[in-house]
Short mmCIF file of N, CA and C in Angstrom, two decimals:
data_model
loop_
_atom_site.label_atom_id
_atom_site.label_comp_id
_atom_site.label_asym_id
_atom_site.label_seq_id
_atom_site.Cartn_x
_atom_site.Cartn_y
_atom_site.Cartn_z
N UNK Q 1 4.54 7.82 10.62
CA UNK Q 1 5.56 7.26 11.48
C UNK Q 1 6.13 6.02 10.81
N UNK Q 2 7.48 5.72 11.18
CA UNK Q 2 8.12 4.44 10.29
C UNK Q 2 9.04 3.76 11.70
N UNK Q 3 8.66 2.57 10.96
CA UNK Q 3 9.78 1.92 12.12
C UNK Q 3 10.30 0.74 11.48
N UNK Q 4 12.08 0.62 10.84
CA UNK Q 4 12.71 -0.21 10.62
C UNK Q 4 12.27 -1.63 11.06
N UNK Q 5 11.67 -2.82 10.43
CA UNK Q 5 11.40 -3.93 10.95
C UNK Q 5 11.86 -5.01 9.80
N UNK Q 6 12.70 -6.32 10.05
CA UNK Q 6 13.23 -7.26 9.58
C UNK Q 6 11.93 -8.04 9.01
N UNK Q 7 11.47 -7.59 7.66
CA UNK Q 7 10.82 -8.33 7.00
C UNK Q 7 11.35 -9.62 6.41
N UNK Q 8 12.50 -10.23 6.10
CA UNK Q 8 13.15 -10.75 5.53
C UNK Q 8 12.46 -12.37 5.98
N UNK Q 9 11.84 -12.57 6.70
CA UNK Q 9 11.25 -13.91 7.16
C UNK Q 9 9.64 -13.69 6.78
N UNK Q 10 9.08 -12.63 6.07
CA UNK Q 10 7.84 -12.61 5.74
C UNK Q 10 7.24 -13.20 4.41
N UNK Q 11 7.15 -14.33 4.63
CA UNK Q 11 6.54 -15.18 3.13
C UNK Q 11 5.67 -13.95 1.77
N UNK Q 12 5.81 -14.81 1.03
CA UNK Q 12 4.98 -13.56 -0.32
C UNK Q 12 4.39 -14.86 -0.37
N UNK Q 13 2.82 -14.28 -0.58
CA UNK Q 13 1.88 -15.17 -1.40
C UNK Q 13 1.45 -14.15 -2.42
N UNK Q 14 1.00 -14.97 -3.72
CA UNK Q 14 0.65 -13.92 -4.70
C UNK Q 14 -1.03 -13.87 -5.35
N UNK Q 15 -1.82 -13.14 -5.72
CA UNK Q 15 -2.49 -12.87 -6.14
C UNK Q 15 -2.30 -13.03 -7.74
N UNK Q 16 -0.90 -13.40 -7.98
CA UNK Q 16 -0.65 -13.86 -9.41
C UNK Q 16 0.90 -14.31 -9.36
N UNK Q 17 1.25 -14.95 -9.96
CA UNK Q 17 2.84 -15.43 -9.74
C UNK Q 17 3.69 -14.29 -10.15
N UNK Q 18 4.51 -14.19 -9.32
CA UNK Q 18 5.76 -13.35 -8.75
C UNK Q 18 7.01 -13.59 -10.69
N UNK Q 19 7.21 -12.62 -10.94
CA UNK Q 19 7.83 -13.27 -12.26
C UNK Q 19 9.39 -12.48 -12.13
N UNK Q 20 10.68 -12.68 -12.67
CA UNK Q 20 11.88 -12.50 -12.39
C UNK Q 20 12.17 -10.98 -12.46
N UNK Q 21 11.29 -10.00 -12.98
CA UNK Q 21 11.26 -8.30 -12.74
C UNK Q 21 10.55 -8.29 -11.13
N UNK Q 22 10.18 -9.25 -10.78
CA UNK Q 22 9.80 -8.82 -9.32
C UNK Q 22 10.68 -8.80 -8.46
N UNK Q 23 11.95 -9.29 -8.82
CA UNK Q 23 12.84 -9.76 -7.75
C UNK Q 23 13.56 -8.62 -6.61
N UNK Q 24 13.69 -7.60 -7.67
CA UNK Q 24 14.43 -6.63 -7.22
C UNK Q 24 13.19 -5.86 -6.54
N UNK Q 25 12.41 -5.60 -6.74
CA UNK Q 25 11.01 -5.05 -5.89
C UNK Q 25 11.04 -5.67 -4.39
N UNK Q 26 10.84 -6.83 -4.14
CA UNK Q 26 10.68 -8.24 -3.71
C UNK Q 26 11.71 -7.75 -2.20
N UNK Q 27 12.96 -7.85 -2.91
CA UNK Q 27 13.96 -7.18 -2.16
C UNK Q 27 14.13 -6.15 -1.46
N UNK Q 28 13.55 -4.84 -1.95
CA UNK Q 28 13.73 -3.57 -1.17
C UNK Q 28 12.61 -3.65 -0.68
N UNK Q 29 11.18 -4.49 -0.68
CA UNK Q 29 10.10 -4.54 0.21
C UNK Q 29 10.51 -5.26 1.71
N UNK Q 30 11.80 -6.30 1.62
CA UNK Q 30 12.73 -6.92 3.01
C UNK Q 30 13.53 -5.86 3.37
N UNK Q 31 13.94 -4.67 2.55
CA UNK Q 31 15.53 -4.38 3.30
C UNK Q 31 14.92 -3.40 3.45
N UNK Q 32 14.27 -1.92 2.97
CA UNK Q 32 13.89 -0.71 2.73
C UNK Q 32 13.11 -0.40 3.19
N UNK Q 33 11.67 -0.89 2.99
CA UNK Q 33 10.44 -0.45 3.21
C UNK Q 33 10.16 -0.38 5.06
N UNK Q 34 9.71 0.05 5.14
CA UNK Q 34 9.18 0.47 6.53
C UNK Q 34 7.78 0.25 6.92
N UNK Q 35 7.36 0.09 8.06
CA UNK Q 35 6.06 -0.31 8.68
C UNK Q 35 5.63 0.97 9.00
N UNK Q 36 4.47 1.79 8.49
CA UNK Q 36 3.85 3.28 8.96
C UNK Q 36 2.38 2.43 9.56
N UNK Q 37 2.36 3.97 10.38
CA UNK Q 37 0.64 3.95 10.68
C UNK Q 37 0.69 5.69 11.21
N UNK Q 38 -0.65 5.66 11.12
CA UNK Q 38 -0.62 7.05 11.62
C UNK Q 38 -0.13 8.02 13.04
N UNK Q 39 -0.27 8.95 13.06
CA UNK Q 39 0.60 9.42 14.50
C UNK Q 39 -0.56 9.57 15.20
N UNK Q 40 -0.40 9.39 16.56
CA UNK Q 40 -1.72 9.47 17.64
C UNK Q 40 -0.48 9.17 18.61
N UNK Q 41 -1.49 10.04 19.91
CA UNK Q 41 -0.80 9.53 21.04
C UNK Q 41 -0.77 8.51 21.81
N UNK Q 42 -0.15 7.50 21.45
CA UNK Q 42 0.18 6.23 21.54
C UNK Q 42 1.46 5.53 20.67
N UNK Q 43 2.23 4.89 21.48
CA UNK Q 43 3.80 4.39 20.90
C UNK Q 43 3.15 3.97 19.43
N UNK Q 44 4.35 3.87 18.54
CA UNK Q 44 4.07 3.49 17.53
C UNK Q 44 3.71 2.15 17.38
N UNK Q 45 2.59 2.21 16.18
CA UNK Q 45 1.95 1.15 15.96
C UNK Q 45 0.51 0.84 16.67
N UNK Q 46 0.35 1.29 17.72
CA UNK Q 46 -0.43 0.68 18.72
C UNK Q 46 -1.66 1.28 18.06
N UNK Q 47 -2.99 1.10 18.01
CA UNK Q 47 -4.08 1.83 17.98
C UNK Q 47 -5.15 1.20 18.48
N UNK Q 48 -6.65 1.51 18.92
CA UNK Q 48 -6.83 0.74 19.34
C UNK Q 48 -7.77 0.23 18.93
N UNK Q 49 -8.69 -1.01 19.23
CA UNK Q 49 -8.61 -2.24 18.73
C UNK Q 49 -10.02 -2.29 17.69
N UNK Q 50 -9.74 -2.78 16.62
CA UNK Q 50 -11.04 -3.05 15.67
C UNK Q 50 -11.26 -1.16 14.95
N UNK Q 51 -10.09 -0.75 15.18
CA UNK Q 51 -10.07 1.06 14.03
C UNK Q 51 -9.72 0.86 13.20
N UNK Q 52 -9.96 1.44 11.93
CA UNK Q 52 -9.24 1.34 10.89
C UNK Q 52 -8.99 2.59 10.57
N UNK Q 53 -7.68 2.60 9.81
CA UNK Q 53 -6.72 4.05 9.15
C UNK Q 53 -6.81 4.14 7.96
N UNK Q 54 -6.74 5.15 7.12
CA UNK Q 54 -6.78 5.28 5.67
C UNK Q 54 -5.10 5.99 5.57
N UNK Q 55 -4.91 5.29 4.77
CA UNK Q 55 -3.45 5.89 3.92
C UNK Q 55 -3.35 5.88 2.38
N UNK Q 56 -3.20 7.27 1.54
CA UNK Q 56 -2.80 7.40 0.59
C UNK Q 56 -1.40 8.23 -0.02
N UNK Q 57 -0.93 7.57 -1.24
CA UNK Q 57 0.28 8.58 -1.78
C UNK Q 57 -0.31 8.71 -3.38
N UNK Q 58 -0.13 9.37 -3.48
CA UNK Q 58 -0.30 9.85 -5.10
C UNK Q 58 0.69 9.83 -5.55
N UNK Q 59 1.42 9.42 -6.71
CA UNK Q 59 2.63 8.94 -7.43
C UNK Q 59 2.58 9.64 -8.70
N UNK Q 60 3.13 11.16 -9.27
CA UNK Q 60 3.16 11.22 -10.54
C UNK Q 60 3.81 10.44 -11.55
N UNK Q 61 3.70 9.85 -12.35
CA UNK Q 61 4.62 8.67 -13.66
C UNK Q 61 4.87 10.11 -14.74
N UNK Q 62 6.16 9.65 -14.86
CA UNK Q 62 7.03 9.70 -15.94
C UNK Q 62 6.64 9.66 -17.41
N UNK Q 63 5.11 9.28 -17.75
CA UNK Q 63 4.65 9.03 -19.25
C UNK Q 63 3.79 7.78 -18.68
N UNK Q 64 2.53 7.50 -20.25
CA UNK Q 64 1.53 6.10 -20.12
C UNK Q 64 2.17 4.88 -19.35
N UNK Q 65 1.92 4.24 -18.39
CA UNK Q 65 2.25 3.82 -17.73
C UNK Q 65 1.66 1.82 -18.32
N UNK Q 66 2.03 1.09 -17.73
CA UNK Q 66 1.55 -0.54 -18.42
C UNK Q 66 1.29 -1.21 -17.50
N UNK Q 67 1.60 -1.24 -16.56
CA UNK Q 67 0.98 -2.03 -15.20
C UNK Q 67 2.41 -1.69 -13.72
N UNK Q 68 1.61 -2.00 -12.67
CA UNK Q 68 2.02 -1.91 -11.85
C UNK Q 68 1.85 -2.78 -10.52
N UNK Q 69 3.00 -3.46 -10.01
CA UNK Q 69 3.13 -4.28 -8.94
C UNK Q 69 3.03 -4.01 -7.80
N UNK Q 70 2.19 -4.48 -6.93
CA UNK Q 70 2.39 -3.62 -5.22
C UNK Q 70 1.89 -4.88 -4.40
N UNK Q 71 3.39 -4.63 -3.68
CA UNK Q 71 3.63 -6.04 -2.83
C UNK Q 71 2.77 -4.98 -1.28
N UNK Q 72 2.17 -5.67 -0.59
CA UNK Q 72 1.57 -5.24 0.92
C UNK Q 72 1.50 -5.95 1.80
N UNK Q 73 1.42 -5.37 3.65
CA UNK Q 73 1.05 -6.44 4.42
C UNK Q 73 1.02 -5.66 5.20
N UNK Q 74 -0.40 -6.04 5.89
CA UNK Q 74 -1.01 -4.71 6.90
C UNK Q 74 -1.23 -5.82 8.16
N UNK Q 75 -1.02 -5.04 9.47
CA UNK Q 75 -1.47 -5.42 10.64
C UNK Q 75 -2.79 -4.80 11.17
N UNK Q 76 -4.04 -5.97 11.23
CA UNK Q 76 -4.18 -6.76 10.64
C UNK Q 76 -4.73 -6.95 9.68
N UNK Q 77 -5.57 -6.53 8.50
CA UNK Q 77 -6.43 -6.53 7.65
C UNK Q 77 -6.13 -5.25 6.55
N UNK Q 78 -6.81 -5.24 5.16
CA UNK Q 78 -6.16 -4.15 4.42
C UNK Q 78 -7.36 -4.32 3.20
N UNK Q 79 -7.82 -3.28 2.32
CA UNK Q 79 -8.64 -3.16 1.11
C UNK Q 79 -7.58 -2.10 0.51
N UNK Q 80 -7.22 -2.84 -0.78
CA UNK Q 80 -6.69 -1.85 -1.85
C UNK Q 80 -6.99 -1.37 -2.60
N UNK Q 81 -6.82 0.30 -3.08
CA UNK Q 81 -7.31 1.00 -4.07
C UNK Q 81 -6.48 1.40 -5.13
N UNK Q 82 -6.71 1.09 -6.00
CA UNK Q 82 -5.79 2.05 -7.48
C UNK Q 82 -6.66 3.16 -8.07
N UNK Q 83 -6.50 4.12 -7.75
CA UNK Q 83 -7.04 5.37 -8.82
C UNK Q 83 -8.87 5.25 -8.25
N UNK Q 84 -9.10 4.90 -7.00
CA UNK Q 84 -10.53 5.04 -6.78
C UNK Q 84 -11.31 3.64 -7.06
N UNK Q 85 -10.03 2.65 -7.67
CA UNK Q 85 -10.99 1.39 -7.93
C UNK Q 85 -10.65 0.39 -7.18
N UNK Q 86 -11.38 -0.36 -6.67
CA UNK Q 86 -11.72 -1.31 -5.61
C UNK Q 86 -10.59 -2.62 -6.62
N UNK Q 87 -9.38 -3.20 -5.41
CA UNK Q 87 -8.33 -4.08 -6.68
C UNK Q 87 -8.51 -5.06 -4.96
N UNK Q 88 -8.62 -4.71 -4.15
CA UNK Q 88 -8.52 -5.67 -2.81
C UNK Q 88 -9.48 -5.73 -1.67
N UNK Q 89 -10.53 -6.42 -1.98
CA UNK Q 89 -11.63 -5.91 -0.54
C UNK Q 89 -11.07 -6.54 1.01
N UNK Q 90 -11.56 -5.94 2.00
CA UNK Q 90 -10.90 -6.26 2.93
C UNK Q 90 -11.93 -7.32 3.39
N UNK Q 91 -11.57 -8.47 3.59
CA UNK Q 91 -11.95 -9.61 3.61
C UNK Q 91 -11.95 -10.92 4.97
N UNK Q 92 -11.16 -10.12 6.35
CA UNK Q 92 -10.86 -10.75 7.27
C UNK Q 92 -9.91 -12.00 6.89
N UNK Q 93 -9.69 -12.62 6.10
CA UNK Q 93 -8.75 -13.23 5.96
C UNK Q 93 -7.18 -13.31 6.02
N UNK Q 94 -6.95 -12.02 5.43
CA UNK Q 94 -5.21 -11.33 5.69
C UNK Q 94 -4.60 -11.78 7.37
N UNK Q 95 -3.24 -12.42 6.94
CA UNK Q 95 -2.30 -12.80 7.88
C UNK Q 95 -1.53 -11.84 8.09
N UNK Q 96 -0.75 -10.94 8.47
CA UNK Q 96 -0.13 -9.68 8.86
C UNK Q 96 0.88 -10.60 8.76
N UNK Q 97 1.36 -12.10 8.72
CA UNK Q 97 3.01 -11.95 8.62
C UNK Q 97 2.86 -12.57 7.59
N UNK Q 98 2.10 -12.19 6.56
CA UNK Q 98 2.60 -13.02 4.96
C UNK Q 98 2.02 -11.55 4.09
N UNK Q 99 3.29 -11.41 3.28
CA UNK Q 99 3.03 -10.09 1.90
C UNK Q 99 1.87 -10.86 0.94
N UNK Q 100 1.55 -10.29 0.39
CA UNK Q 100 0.89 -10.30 -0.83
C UNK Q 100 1.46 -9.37 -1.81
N UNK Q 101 1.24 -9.93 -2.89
CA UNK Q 101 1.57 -9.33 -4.36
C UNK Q 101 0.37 -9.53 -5.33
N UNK Q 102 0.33 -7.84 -6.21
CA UNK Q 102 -1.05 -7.56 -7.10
C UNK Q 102 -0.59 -7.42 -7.85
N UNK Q 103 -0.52 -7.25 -9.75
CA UNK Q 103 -0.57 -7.09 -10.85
C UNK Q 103 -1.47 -6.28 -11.42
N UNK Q 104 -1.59 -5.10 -11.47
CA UNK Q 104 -2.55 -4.50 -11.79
C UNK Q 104 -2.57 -3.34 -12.59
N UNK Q 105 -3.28 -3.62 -14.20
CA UNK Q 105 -2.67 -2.94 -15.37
C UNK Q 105 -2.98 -1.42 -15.43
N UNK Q 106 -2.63 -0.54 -15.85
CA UNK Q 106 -2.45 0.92 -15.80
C UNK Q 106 -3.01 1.13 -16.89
N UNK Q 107 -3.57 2.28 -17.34
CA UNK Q 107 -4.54 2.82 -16.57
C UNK Q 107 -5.78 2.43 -15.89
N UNK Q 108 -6.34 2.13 -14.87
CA UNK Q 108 -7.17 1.01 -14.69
C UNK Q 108 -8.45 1.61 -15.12
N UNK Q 109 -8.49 3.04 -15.34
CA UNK Q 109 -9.95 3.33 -16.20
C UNK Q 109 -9.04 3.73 -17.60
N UNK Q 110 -9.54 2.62 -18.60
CA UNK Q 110 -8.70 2.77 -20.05
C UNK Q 110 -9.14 3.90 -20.86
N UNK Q 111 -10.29 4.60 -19.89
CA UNK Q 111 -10.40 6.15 -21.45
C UNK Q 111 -9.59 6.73 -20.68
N UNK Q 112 -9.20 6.68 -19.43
CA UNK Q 112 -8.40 8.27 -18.75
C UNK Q 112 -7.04 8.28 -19.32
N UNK Q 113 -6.62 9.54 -19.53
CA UNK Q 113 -5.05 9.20 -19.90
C UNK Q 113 -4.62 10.65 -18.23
N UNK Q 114 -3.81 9.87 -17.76
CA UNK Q 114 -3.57 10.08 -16.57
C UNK Q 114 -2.11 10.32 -16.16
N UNK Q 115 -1.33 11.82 -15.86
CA UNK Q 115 -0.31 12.00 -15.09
C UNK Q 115 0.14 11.42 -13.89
N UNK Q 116 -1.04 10.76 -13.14
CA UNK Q 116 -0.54 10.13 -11.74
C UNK Q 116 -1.46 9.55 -11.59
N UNK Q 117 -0.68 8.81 -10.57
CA UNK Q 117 -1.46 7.21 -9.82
C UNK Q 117 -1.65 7.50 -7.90
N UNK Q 118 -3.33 6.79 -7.68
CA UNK Q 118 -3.34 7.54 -6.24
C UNK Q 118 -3.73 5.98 -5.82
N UNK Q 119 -2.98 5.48 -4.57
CA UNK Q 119 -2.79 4.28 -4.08
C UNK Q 119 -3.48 4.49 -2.56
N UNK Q 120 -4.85 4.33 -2.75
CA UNK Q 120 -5.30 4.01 -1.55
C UNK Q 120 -5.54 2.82 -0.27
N UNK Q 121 -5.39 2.91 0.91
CA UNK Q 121 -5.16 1.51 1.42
C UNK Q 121 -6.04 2.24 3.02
N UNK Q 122 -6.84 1.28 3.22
CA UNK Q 122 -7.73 1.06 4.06
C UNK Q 122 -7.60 -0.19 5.28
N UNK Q 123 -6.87 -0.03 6.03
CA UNK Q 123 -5.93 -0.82 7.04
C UNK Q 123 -6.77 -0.94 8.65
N UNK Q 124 -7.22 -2.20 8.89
CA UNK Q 124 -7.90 -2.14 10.42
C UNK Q 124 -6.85 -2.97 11.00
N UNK Q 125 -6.89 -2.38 12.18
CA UNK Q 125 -6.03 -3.23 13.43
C UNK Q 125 -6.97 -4.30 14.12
N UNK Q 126 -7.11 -5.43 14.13
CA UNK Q 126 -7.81 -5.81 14.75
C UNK Q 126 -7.05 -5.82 16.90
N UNK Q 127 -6.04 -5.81 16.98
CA UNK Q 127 -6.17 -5.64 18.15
C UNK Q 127 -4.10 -5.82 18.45
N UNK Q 128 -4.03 -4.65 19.21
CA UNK Q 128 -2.41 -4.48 19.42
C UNK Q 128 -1.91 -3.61 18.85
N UNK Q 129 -0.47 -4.51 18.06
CA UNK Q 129 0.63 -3.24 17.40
C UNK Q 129 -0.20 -3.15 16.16
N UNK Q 130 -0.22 -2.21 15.18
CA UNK Q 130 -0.78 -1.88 13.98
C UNK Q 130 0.19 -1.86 12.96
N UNK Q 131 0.48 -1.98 11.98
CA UNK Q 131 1.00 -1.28 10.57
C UNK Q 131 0.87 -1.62 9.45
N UNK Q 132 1.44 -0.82 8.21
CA UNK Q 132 1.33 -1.18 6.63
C UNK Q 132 2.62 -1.19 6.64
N UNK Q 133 2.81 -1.95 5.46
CA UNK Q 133 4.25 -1.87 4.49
C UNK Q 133 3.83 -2.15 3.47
N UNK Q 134 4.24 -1.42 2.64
CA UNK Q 134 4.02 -1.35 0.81
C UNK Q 134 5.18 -1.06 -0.10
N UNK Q 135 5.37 -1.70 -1.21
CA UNK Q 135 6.25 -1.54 -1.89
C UNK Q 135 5.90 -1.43 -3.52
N UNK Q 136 5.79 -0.70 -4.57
CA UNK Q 136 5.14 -0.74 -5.71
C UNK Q 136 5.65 -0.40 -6.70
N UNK Q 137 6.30 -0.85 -7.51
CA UNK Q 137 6.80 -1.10 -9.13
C UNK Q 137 5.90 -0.64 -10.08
N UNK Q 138 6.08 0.55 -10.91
CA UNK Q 138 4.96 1.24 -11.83
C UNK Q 138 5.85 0.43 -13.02
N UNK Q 139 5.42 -0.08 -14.01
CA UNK Q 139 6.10 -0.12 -15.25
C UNK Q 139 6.06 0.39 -16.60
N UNK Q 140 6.56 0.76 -17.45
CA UNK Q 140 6.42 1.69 -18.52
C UNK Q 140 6.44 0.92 -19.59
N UNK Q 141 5.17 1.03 -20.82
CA UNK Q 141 6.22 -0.01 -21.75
C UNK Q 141 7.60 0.33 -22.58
N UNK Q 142 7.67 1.87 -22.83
CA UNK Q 142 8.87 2.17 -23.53
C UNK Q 142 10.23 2.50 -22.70
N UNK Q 143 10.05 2.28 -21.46
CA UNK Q 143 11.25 2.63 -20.93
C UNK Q 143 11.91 1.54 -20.52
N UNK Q 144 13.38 1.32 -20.13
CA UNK Q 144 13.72 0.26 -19.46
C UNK Q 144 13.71 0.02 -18.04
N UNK Q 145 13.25 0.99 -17.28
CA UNK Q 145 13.52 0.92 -15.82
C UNK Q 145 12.08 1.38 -15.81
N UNK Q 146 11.55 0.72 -14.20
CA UNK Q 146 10.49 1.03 -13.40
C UNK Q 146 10.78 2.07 -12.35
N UNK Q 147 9.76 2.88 -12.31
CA UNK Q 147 9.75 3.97 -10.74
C UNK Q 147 8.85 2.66 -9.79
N UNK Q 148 9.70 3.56 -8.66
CA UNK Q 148 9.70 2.28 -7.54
C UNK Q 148 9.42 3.42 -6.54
N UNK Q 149 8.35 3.15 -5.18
CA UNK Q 149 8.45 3.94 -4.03
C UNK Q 149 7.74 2.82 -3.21
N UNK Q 150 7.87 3.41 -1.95
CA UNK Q 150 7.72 2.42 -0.39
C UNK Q 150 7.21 3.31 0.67
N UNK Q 151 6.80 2.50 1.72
CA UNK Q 151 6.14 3.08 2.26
C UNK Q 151 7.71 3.26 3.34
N UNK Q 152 7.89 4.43 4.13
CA UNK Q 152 9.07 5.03 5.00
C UNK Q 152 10.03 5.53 3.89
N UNK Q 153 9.86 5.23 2.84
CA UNK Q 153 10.88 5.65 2.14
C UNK Q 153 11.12 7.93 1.98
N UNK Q 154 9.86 8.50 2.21
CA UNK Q 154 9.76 9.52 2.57
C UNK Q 154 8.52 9.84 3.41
N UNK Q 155 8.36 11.21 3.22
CA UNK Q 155 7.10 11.63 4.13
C UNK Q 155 6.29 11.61 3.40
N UNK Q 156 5.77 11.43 1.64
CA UNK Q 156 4.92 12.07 1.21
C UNK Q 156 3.46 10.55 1.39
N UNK Q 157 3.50 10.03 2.32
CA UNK Q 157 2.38 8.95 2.98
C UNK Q 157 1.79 10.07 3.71
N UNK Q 158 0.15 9.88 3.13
CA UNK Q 158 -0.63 10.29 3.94
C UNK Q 158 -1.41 9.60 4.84
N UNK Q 159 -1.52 9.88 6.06
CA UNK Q 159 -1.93 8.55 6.89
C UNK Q 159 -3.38 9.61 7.69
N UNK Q 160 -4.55 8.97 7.78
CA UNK Q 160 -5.83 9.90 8.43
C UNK Q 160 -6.75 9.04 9.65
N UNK Q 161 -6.97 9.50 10.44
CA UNK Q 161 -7.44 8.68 11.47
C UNK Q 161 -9.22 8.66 10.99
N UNK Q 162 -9.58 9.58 10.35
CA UNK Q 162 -11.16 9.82 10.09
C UNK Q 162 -10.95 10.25 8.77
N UNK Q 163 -11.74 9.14 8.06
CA UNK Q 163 -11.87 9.45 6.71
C UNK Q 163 -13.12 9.37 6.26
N UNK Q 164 -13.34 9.69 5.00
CA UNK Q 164 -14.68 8.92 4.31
C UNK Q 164 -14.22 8.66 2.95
N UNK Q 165 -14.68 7.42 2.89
CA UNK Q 165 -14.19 5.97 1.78
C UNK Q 165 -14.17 6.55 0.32
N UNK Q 166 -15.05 7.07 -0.04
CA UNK Q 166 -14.98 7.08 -1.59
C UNK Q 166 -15.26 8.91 -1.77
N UNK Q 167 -14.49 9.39 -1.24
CA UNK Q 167 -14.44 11.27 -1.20
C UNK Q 167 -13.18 11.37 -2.80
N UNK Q 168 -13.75 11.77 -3.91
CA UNK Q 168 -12.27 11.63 -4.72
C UNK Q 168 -12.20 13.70 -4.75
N UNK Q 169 -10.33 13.09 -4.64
CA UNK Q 169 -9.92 14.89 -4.45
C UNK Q 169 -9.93 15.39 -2.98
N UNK Q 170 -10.40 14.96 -1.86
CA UNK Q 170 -9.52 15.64 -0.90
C UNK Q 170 -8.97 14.96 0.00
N UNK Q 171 -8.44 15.50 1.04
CA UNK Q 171 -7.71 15.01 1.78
C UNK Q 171 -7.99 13.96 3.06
N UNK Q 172 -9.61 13.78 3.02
CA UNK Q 172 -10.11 12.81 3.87
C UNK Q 172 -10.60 11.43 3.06
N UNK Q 173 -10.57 11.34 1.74
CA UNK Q 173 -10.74 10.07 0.80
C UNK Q 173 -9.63 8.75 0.64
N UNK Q 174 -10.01 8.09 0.17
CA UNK Q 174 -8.97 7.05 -0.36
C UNK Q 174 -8.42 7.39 -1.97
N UNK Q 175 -9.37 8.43 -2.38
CA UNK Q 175 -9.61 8.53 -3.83
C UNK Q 175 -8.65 9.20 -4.40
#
């Protein structure tokens, strides 16, 4: 589920400084990106209180990939995964109205040589409306342009109400 929401007043704090290729990322994470959570019967967003959701997309790249940016901000709390590896523990600390931004170099296991990238995110509500928004910049070193995807930007977000954490390969994992 997606629901158009005016990020444009949501501070970025970074996990590493924000550098002038972020800008344009930065941007379609305010104008583009969308707030998902999973579908249940209950208005969007709502779930209830102290659950957490698993959401993954798998991203095929274009060729060896060099690092990749992913701006997030979950209502309320969030642990991030790249490719099965632990890049964000969920920590009770996360503010739901401030993004964060990660830097995080590709391939993150350096013997794999790897067609795609699987972006797992582990999201608790602590109590009310719920959602994610994600926005993520893959970068290449030989190309000049980055592949870019978001969360509302299509359907291919998988969102699961019952998962188990470290399942790699099916459809109830983060992995």
């Amino acid at each position: 589920m997606t629901n158009q929401v005016n990020t444009a007043l949501l501070p970025m704090t970074g996990r590493r400084a924000l550098t002038a290729s972020d800008t344009s990322l930065l941007d379609l994470f305010h104008t583009k990106a969308s707030w998902i959570w999973t579908r249940e019967d209950v208005k969007l967003g709502d779930s209830p209180n102290y659950e957490q959701r698993a959401f993954r997309k798998v991203f095929t790249m274009r060729g060896p990939p060099s690092n990749a940016t992913i701006m997030i901000a979950a209502d309320d709390d969030f642990a991030l995964y790249v490719d099965g590896i632990l890049v964000h523990a969920m920590d009770g600390t996360h503010d739901w109205t401030t993004a964060v931004a990660y830097h995080v170099p590709l391939p993150v296991v350096q013997q794999e040589e790897k067609t795609s990238m699987t972006l797992g995110i582990r999201a608790m509500n602590k109590q009310g409306w719920a959602g994610l928004l994600v926005a993520v910049q893959i970068n290449y070193p030989d190309a000049p342009t980055p592949d870019i995807f978001y969360t509302g930007g299509d359907q291919s977000w998988v969102g699961e109400r019952l998962f188990e954490e470290h399942c790699s390969g099916n459809s109830r994992g983060l992995t």
